[in-house]
Coordinates of C-alpha atoms in Angstrom, one line a residue:
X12 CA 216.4 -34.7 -69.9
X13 CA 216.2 -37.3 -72.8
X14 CA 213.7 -40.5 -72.7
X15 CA 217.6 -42.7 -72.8
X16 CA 218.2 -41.5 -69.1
X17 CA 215.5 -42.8 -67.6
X18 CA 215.5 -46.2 -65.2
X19 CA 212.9 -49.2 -65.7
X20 CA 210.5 -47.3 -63.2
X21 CA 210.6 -44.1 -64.8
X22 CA 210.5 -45.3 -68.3
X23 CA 207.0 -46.8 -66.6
X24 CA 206.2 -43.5 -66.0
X25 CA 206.9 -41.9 -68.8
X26 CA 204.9 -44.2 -71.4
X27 CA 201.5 -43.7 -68.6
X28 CA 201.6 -40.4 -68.6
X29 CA 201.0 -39.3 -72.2
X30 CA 198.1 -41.7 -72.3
X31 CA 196.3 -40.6 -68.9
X32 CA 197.2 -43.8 -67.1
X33 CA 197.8 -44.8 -63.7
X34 CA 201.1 -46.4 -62.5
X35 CA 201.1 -48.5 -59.0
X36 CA 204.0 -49.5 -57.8
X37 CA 202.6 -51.2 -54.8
X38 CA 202.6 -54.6 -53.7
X39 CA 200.1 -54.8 -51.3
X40 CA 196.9 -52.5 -51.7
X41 CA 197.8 -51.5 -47.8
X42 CA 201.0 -51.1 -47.8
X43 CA 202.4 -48.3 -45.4
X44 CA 204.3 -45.3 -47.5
X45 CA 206.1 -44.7 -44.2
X46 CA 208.3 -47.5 -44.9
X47 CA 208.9 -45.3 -48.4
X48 CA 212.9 -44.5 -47.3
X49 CA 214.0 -48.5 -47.8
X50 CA 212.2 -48.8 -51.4
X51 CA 214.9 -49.4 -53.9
X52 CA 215.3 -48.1 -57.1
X53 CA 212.3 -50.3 -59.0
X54 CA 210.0 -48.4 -57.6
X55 CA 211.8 -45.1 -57.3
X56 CA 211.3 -41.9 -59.2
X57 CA 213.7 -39.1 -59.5
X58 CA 211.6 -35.6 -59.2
X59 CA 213.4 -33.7 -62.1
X60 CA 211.6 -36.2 -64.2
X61 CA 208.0 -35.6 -62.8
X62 CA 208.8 -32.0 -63.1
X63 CA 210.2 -32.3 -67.0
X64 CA 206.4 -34.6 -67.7
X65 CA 204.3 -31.9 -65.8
X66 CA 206.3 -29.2 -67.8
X67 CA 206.8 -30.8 -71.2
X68 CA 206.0 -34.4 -71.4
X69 CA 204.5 -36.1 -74.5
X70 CA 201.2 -35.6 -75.6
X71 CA 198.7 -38.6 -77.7
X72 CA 196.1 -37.2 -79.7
X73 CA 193.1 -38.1 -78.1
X74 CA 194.5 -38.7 -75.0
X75 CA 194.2 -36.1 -71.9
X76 CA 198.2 -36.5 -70.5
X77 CA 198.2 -36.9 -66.7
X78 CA 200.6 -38.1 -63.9
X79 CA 199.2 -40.5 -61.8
X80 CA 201.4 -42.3 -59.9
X81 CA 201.2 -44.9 -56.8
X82 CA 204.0 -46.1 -54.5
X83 CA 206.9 -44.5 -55.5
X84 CA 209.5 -42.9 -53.8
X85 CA 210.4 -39.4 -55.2
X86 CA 213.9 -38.2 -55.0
X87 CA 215.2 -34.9 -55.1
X88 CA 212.9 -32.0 -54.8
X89 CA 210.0 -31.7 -56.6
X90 CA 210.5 -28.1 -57.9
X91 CA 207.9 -25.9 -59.9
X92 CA 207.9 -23.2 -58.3
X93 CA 206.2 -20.3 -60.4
X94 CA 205.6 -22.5 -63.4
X95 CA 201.9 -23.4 -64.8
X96 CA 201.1 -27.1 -64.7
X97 CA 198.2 -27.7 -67.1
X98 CA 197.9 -31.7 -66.2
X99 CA 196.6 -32.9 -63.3
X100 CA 198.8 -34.3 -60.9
X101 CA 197.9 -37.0 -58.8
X102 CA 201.0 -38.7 -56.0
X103 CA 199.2 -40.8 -54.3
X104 CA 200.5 -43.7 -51.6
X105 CA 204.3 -41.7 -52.0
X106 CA 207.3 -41.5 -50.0
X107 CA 209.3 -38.1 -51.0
X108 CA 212.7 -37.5 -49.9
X109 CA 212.7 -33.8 -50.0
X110 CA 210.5 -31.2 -49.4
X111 CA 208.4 -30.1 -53.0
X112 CA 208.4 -26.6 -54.0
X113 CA 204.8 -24.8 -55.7
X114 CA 205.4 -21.5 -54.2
X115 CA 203.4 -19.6 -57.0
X116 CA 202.3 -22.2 -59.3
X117 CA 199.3 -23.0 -60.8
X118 CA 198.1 -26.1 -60.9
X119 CA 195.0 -28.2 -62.7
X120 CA 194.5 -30.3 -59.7
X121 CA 197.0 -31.6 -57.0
X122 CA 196.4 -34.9 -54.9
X123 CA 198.8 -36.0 -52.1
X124 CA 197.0 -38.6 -50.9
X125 CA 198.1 -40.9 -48.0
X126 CA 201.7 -39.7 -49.1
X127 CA 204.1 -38.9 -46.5
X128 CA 206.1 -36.1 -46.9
X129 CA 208.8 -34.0 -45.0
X130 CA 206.8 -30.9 -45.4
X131 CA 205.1 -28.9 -48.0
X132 CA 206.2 -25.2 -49.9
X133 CA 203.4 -23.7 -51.9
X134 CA 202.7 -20.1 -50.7
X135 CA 200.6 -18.4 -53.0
X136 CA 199.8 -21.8 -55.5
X137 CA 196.7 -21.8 -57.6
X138 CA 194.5 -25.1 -57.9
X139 CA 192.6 -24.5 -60.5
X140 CA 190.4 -27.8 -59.2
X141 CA 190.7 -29.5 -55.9
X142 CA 193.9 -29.9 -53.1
X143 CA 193.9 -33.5 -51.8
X144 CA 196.1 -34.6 -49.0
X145 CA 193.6 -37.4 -47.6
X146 CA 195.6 -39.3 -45.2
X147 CA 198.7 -37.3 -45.8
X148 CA 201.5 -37.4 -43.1
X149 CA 203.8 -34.3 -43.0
X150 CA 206.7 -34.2 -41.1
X151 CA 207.5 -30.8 -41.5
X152 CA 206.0 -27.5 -42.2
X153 CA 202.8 -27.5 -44.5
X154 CA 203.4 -23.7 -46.0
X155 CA 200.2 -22.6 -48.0
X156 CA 199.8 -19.1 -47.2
X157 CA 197.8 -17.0 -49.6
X158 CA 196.8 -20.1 -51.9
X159 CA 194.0 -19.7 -54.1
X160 CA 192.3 -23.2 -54.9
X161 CA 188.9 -22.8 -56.6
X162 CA 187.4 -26.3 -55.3
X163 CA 187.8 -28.0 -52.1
X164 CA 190.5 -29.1 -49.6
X165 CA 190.4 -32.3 -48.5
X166 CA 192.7 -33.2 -44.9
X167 CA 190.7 -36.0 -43.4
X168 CA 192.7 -37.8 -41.1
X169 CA 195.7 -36.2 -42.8
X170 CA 198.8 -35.6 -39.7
X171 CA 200.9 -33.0 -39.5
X172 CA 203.9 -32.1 -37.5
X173 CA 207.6 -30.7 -37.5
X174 CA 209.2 -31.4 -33.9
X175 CA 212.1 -29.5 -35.1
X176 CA 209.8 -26.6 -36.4
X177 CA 209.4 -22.7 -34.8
X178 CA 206.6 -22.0 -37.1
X179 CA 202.8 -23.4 -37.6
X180 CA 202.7 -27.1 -38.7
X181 CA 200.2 -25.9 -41.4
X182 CA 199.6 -22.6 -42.4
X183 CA 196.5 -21.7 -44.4
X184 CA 196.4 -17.5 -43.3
X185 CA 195.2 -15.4 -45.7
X186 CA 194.2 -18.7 -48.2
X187 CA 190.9 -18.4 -50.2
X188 CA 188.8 -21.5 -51.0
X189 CA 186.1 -21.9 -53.5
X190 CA 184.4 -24.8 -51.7
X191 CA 185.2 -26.6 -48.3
X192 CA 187.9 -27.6 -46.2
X193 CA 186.8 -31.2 -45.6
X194 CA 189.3 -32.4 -42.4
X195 CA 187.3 -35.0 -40.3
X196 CA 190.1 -36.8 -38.2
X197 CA 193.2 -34.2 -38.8
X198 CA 196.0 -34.4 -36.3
X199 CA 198.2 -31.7 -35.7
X200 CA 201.0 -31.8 -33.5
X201 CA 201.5 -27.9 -33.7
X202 CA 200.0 -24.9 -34.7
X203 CA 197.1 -24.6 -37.2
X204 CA 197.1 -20.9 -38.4
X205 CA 193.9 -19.9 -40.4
X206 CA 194.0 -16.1 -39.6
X207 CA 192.7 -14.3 -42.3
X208 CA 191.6 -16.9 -44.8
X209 CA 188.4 -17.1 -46.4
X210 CA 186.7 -20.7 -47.1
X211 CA 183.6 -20.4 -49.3
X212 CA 182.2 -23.3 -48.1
X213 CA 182.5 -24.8 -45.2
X214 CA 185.2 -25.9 -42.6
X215 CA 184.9 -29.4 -41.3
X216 CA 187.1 -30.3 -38.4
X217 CA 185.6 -33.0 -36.8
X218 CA 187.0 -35.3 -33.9
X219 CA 190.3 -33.5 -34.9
X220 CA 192.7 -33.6 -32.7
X221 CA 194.9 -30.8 -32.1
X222 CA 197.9 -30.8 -29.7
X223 CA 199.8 -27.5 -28.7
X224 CA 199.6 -27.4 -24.7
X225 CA 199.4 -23.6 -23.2
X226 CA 199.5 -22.1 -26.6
X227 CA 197.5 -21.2 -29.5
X228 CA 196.4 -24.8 -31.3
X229 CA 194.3 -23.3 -33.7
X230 CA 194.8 -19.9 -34.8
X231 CA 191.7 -18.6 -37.0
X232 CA 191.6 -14.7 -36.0
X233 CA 189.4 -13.2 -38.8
X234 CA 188.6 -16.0 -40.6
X235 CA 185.6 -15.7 -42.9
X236 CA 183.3 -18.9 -43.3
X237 CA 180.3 -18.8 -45.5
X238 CA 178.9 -21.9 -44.4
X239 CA 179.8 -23.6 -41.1
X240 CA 182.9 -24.3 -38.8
X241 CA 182.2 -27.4 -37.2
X242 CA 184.4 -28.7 -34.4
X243 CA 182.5 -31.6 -33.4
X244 CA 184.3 -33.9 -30.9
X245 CA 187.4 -32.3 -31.2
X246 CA 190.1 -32.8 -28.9
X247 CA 192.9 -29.3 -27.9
X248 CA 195.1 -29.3 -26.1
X249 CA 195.8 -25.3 -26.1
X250 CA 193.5 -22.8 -26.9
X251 CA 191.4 -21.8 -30.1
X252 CA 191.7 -17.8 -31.3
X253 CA 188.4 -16.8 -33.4
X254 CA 189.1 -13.2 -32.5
X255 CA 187.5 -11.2 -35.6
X256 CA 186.1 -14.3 -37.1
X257 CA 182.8 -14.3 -39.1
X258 CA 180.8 -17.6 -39.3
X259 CA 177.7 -17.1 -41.4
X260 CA 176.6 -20.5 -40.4
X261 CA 177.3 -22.6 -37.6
X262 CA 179.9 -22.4 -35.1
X263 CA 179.7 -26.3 -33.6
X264 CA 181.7 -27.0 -30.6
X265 CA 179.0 -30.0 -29.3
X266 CA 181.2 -33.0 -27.6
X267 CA 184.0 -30.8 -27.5
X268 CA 186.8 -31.1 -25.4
X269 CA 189.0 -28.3 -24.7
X270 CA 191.4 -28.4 -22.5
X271 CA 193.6 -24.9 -21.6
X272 CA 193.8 -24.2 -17.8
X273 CA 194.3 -21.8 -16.1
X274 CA 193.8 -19.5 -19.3
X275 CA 191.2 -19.4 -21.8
X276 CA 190.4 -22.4 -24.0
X277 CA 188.4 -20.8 -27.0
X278 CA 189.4 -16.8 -27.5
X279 CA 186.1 -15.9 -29.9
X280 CA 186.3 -12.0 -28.8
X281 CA 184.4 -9.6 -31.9
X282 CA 183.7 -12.7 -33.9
X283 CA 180.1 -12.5 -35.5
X284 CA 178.2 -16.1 -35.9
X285 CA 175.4 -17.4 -36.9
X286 CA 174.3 -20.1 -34.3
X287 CA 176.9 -20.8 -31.5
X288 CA 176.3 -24.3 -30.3
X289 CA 178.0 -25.1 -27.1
X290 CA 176.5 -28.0 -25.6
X291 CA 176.8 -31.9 -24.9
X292 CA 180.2 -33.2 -23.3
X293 CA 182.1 -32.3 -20.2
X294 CA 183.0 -28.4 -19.4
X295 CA 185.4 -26.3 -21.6
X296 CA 188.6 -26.8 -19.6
X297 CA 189.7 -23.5 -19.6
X298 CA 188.1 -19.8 -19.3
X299 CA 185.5 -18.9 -22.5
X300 CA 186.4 -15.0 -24.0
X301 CA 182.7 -14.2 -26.1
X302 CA 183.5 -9.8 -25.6
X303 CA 181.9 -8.1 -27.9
X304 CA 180.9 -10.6 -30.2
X305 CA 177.5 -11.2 -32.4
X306 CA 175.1 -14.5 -32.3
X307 CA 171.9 -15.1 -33.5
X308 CA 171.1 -18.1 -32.1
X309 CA 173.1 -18.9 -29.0
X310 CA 172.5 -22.7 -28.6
X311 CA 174.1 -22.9 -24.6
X312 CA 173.8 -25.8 -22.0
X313 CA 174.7 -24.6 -18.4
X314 CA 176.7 -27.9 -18.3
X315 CA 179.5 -27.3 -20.7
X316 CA 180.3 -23.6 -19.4
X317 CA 183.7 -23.4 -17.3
X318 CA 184.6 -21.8 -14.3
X319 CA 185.4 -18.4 -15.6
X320 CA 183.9 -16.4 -18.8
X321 CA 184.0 -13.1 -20.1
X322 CA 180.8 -11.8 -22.1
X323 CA 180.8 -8.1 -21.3
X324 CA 179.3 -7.1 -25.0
X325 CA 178.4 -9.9 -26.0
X326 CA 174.6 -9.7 -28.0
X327 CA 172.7 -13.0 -29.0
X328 CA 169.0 -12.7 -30.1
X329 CA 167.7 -16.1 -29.3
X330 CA 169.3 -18.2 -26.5
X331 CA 168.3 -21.8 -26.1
X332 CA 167.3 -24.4 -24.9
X333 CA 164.9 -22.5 -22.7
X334 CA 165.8 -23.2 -18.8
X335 CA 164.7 -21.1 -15.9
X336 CA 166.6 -18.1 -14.7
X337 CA 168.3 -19.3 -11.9
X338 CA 170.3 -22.0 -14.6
X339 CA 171.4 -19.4 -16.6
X340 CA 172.3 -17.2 -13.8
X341 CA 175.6 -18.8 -12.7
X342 CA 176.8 -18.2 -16.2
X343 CA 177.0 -14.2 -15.2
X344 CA 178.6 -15.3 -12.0
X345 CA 181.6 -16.6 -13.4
X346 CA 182.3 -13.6 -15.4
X347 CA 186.3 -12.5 -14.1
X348 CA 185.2 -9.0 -15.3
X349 CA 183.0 -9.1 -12.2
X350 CA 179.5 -7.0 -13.0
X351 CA 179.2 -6.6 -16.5
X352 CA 175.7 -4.7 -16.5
X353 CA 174.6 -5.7 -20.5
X354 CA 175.4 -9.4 -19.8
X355 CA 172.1 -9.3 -17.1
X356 CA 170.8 -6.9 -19.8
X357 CA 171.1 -9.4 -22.4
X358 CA 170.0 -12.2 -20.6
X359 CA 166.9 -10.3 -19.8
X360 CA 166.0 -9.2 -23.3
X361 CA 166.1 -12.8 -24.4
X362 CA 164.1 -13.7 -22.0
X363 CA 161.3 -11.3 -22.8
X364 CA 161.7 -11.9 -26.3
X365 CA 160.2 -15.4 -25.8
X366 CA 157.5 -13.9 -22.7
X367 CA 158.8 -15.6 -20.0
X368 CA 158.5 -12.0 -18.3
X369 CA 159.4 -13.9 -14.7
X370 CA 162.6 -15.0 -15.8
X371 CA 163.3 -11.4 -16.7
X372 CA 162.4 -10.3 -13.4
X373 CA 164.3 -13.0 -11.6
X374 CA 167.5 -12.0 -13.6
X375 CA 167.0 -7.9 -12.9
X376 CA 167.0 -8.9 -9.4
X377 CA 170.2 -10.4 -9.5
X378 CA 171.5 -7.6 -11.4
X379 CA 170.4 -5.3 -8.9
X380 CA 172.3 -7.8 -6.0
X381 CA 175.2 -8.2 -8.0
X382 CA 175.3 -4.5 -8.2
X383 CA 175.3 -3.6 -4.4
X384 CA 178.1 -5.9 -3.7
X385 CA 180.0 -2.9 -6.4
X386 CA 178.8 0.0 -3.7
X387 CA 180.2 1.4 -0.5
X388 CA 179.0 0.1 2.7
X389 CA 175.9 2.7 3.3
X390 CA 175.1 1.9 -0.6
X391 CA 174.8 -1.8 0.3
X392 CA 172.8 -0.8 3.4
X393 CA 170.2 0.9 1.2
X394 CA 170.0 -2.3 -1.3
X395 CA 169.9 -4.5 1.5
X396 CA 166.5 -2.6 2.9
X397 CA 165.4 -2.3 -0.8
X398 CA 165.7 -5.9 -0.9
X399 CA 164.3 -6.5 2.0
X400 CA 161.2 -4.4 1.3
X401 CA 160.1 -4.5 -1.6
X402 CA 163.1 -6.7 -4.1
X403 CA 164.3 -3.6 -5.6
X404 CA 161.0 -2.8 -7.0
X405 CA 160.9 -6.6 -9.2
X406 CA 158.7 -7.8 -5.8
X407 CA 155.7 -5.0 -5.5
X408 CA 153.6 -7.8 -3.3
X409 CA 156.4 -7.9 -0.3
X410 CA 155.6 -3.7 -0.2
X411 CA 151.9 -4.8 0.5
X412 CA 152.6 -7.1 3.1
X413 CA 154.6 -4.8 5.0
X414 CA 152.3 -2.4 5.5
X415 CA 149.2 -4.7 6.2
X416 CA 151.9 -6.3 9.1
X417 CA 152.4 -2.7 10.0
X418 CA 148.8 -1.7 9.8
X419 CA 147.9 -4.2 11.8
X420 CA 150.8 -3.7 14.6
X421 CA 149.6 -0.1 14.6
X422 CA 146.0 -0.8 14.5
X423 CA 145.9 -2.8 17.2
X424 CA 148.4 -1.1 19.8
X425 CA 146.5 2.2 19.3
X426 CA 143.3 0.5 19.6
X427 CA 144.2 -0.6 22.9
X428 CA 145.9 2.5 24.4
X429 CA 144.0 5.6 22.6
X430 CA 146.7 8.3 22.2
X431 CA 145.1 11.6 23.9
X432 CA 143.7 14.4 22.0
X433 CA 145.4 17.9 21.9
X434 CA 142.3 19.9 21.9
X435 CA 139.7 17.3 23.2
X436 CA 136.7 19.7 22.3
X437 CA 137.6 19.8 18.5
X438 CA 139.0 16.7 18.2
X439 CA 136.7 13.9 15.6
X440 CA 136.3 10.2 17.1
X441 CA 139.4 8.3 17.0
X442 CA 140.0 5.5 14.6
X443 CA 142.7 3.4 15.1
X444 CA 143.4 2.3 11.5
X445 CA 142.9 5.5 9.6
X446 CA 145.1 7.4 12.7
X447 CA 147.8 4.1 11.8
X448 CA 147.6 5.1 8.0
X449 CA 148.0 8.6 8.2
X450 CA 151.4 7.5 9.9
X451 CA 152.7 4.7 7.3
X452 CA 151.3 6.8 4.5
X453 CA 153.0 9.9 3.8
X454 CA 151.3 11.8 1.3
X455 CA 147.4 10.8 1.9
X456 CA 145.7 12.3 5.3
X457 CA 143.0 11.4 7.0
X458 CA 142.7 14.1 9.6
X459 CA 144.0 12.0 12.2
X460 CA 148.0 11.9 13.4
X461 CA 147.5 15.9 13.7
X462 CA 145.1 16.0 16.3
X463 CA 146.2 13.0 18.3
X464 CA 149.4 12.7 20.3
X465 CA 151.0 8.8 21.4
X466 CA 152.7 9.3 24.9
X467 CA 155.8 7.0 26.2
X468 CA 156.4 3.9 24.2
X469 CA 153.5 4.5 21.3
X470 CA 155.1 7.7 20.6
X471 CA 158.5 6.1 19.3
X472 CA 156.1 3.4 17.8
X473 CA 154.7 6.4 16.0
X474 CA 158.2 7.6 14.9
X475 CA 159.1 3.7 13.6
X476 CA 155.3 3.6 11.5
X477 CA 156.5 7.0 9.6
X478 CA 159.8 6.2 9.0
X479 CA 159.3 2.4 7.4
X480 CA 156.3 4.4 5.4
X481 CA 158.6 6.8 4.0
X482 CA 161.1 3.9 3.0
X483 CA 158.8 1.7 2.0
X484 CA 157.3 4.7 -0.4
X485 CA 160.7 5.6 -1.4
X486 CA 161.4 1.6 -2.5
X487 CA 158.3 1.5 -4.6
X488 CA 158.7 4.6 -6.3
X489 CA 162.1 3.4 -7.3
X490 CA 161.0 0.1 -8.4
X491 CA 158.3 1.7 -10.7
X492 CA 160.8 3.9 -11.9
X493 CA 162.9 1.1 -13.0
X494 CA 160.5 -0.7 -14.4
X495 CA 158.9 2.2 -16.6
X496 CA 162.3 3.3 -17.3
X497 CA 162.7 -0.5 -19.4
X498 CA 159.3 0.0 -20.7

């Protein structure tokens, strides 16, 4: 292209860039690009002559050449695919006709700021610096799959959608970032996909909003996050996958509001974090999937679980805020796998870990209850007397007070009606306690029940003191089995 083809505007242009200047083509500082279609042709660009500056324009001694340009409206497509742009490039405030093409280039630095675009090509696109769409409104498909860009990606309040669309409104899988992805405010009318990518930094999505009713809005299955994914006050409409996903900060879902039902709203199966925070806000609207995965700190308020989890492998070494058992109990409840044995497990080990040994005992009990609704009906029948007697072993006292009650029924009946002697001449003094003790006891003797023998209705009270001592034995020795067993 030679310099005599070139209109007023881009003859602007073209003198700017080779001395690192900015051209603004605005006439008010907040003027919408939106209304970019009806600007006329002093203030439009055509994009093979961006692409022949960024490729070959003229160069100042002295000067560092760059393309900085404001207002415009670019038309054609914007095409440098696989080419190496050593300028920076810097579209801010632009209205572009057709959709630009970086698949596979490498670029100084990019900024799309507050432009609005029909969509976005760059698969595989090296920023050597920073990615800027600030503010950006897409109207089509955002395509940067496996893009390398060494700095930071900035999306705050950036909007992205493509009614017309099958695939993800932006797509970012498999993408590697040096530093953070900075998107306070993003709206996404569509799917986000993240799966596979790798942010160096952090991932900053707060009071996004994401829109994608009864499907995946945010799609981040194995995504790896050095620093923290924070989801503060975000609004979803969907449900969030962080299947695989490896947080090595903060996961952050305080305010949150989630809103899938009937399914789950956040998926988060196998992911390893490093705090989960969960709290403040009204109630995940949808079911919570947390299999299998690893947290340090699990930062929980009973208030923001929903109706139906699933935590069946789920390990956490510190859960907090501290709150008694039977808060944290309803949690286990919910869980649509029914019993999951290491979720009480878990619970419990937390628990001690911080001495609150009675908490731990509260929550083995309802294991154990939870447990016997699992049996068939002559299992539940022994849980219910285990209950009943002695709380499967976590309630030693009750055992005591049943056989003081007992001793004292027995004590007293037999003290009133003396049960004969079989052989009168040999027979020592009766003793109504110690003859009631060698009944409820069944291993220690006193030389009593052998030589005495109940007639009539202290006989059968006989047989009812031996059989609630053998049960009652039989209930403590399994509840001190238990207990040493977790010792």
């Amino acid at each position: 292209m030679e310099i005599n083809d070139l209109t007023p505007a881009e003859e602007r242009v073209w003198r700017a860039f080779s001395r690192g200047e900015s051209v603004d083509f605005r006439t008010e500082t907040d003027e919408d690009a939106a209304s970019g279609a009806g600007w006329g042709a002093e203030r439009t660009v055509r994009a093979a002559v961006l692409r022949t500056l960024l490729l070959n324009g003229p160069q100042e001694d002295g000067e560092i050449a760059t393309l900085s340009l404001a207002g415009a409206r670019v038309s054609g497509i914007l095409d440098l695919q696989y080419a190496t742009v050593d300028h920076p490039a810097r579209l801010r405030h632009c209205y572009f006709d057709e959709v630009p093409r970086f698949y596979a280039c490498r670029l100084r630095e990019l900024n799309l700021s507050e432009s609005v675009l029909p969509g976005l090509t760059s698969h595989a696109v090296q920023v050597e610096g920073v990615l800027r769409m600030t503010r950006s409104r897409f109207r089509g498909p955002v395509r940067l799959g496996g893009a390398q860009i060494a700095g930071s990606l900035y999306m705050e309040s950036a909007e992205f959608s493509a009614p017309d669309a099958a695939e993800p409104v932006l797509q970012l899988n498999q993408a590697t970032v040096g530093d953070d992805v900075h998107a306070p405010g993003l709206k996404a009318h569509g799917e986000i996909r993240l799966n596979g990518a790798t942010v160096n930094g952090s991932v900053n999505l707060t009071d996004a909003r994401l829109c994608r009713p009864g499907q995946v809005a945010l799609d981040a299955v194995t995504l790896g996050v050095e620093g923290d994914l924070l989801l503060r006050q975000v609004e979803v409409e969907g449900w969030i996958g962080l299947r695989g996903a490896r947080v090595t900060g903060r996961l952050d879902l305080s305010y949150a509001r989630l809103s899938n039902p009937g399914d789950m709203a956040l998926r988060a199966s196998s992911c390893t974090v490093g705090e989960l925070w969960l709290r403040r806000g009204q109630p995940l609207g949808g079911g919570l999937n947390l299999r299998r995965a690893q947290v340090e700190v699990l930062f929980v308020e009973p208030e923001k679980l929903p109706d139906t989890v699933r935590l069946d492998g789920l390990g956490y070494t510190t859960l907090t805020p501290h709150e008694p058992a039977e808060r944290r109990l309803p949690m286990l409840e919910r869980d649509d796998d029914r019993y999951v044995p290491h979720a009480y497990e878990q619970l419990t080990a937390a628990y001690r870990g911080i001495g609150d040994d009675d908490a731990a005992r509260v929550v083995q009990l309802a294991k154990q209850r939870r447990h016997r609704r699992t049996l068939p009906w002559y299992g539940r029948l022994w849980g219910q007397v285990q209950d009943a007697t002695v709380g499967y072993g976590f309630r030693p006292l009750r055992a005591a007070i049943w056989l003081l009650s007992l001793l004292a029924v027995g004590s007293v009946s037999y003290a009133l009606h003396h049960p004969p002697a079989l052989k009168p001449e040999e027979a020592p003094d009766f003793n109504a306690v110690f003859y009631t003790l060698d009944l409820l006891l069944p291993v220690i003797s006193f030389g009593q029940e052998g030589v005495f023998a109940p007639k009539g209705v202290y006989q059968y009270l006989s047989y009812v003191l031996v059989l609630t001592g053998w049960i009652l034995a039989t209930t403590v020795v399994a509840g001190v089995t238990r207990t040493v067993s977790r010792q």
